[in-house]
Amino acid sequence: MPTNVVMPQMGESVAEGTITKWLKRPGDHVERDEPLFEITTDKVDAEIPSPAAGVLAKILAAENETVAVNTVVAIIDGQMPAEAADTARGSSVGPTPKAEITTQAHPAPEVAQVPPIPANGAAGQVRPGVKLRSSPLVRRIAREHNVDLSRVKGTGLGGRISKKDILNFLEHRTPATAETPAARPPAPGKSAVYGQTVTFSGPTHVTAMTPQRRLIAEHMIASKKTSAHVTTIFEADMTSIVQTRERMAKEFERSQGLKLTYTPFIARAAVETIKQFPIFNSSVEGTNIIYKQAINLGIAVAIETGLIVPVIKHAEEKDFLGMARAVQDLASRARSKQLNVEEVQEGTFTLTNPGIFGSLFGTPIIHQPQVAILGVGVIEKRPVIRNDAIAIRSMAYLMLTFDHRIIDGAVADQFMACLKSCLETWQEPLF
């Protein structure tokens, strides 16, 4: 019986995805849960597994085509006998000329002839004569982490290296399996942009947006068109938290195995404040306000290709230590592309921290379908007035962008005053 393969929902607010690579050709046999194609959205890059075993009978969406979620992009025929594969491989696919994809349009996963390893055996190179089967996503991860793919055991058909294989390798590898490349300044005529280099051959350089960058742009524009954005900015005295962190950092790392950062302090304060103002944990549907019981806190993480927002589910149930573990785990796996699809879904409120780059404050854009986003500026010592005297305190700006359709300025300022008080009078034990 034929099985439809659909574009998956990769996040609550994601309405479409771009197919970046087909890993199978029409007529190829696929196993259930075997990687079938790769997609990118504004939230995540992912390999999509086959929903059933059988023969890939038709491909209905081409590479680099963007389609809506739940759109049928391929058909798997579970009844087609294996010996019919050669016939299917050469047949046309798709019900319309637009959907017709020949086998030439979707070549098999690349089989790379690996160059010989140099005499010094430097990591990041590979053994001579080895043929590797892997996807572009896997090869990109390997490049980013300087991994010799010939050292990664492939568990897919024919020894194909899957995303799961290389992420498992990265998780368990020892320092000897990787080389730390020496830092080099940009070459003349090149400038670093988002971890990439731009080579100018004239006064300008033109390059197409990546699919992920394009989707982020569309998502931001849609958010501005959807919500009535208003931003309010408060200044908080973070001295108590700074002193707590300085006093407890070594013991916290020794006993818990975690670096003590400012993010879990801010996240805990935000969650406690949201409990007092449930309107900030809601969404708008027509003329209805949908209140959410669970506080699913999104933490914006900057990665090389843009921004991703992993979600801490049921953040209201976590104490400081639980929050610290969740923050570090999700941020680490976001940067190494190890997040599951479920971990970027169902966020109800977002925290973004541009202060780590030195930003004083900004006006963040709401992450749809949420109704507010909290930004935190850099924590730095500034002269302030305390008891009619000048004092040096660790200060930070807090920025709340909210949806004025359902949240008034007075309520937003009350929310921020509560958050400010929570941060300035920190009392919660760390563990």
Short mmCIF file of C-alpha atoms in Angstrom, two decimals, residues 222-230 366 368-371 402-405:
data_model
loop_
_atom_site.label_atom_id
_atom_site.label_comp_id
_atom_site.label_asym_id
_atom_site.label_seq_id
_atom_site.Cartn_x
_atom_site.Cartn_y
_atom_site.Cartn_z
CA ALA A 222 5.75 37.80 9.26
CA SER A 223 6.13 38.49 12.99
CA LYS A 224 6.30 42.25 12.44
CA LYS A 225 3.18 42.06 10.27
CA THR A 226 1.33 39.90 12.82
CA SER A 227 2.00 41.52 16.20
CA ALA A 228 1.81 45.13 17.34
CA HIS A 229 5.39 45.36 18.60
CA VAL A 230 6.19 47.63 21.53
CA ILE A 366 8.58 38.40 18.96
CA GLN A 368 5.48 33.79 16.75
CA PRO A 369 2.98 32.69 17.97
CA GLN A 370 4.26 33.97 21.32
CA VAL A 371 3.29 37.40 22.63
CA PHE A 402 5.38 42.63 23.78
CA ASP A 403 2.30 42.30 21.59
CA HIS A 404 0.21 45.41 22.17
CA ARG A 405 -2.87 43.67 20.77
#
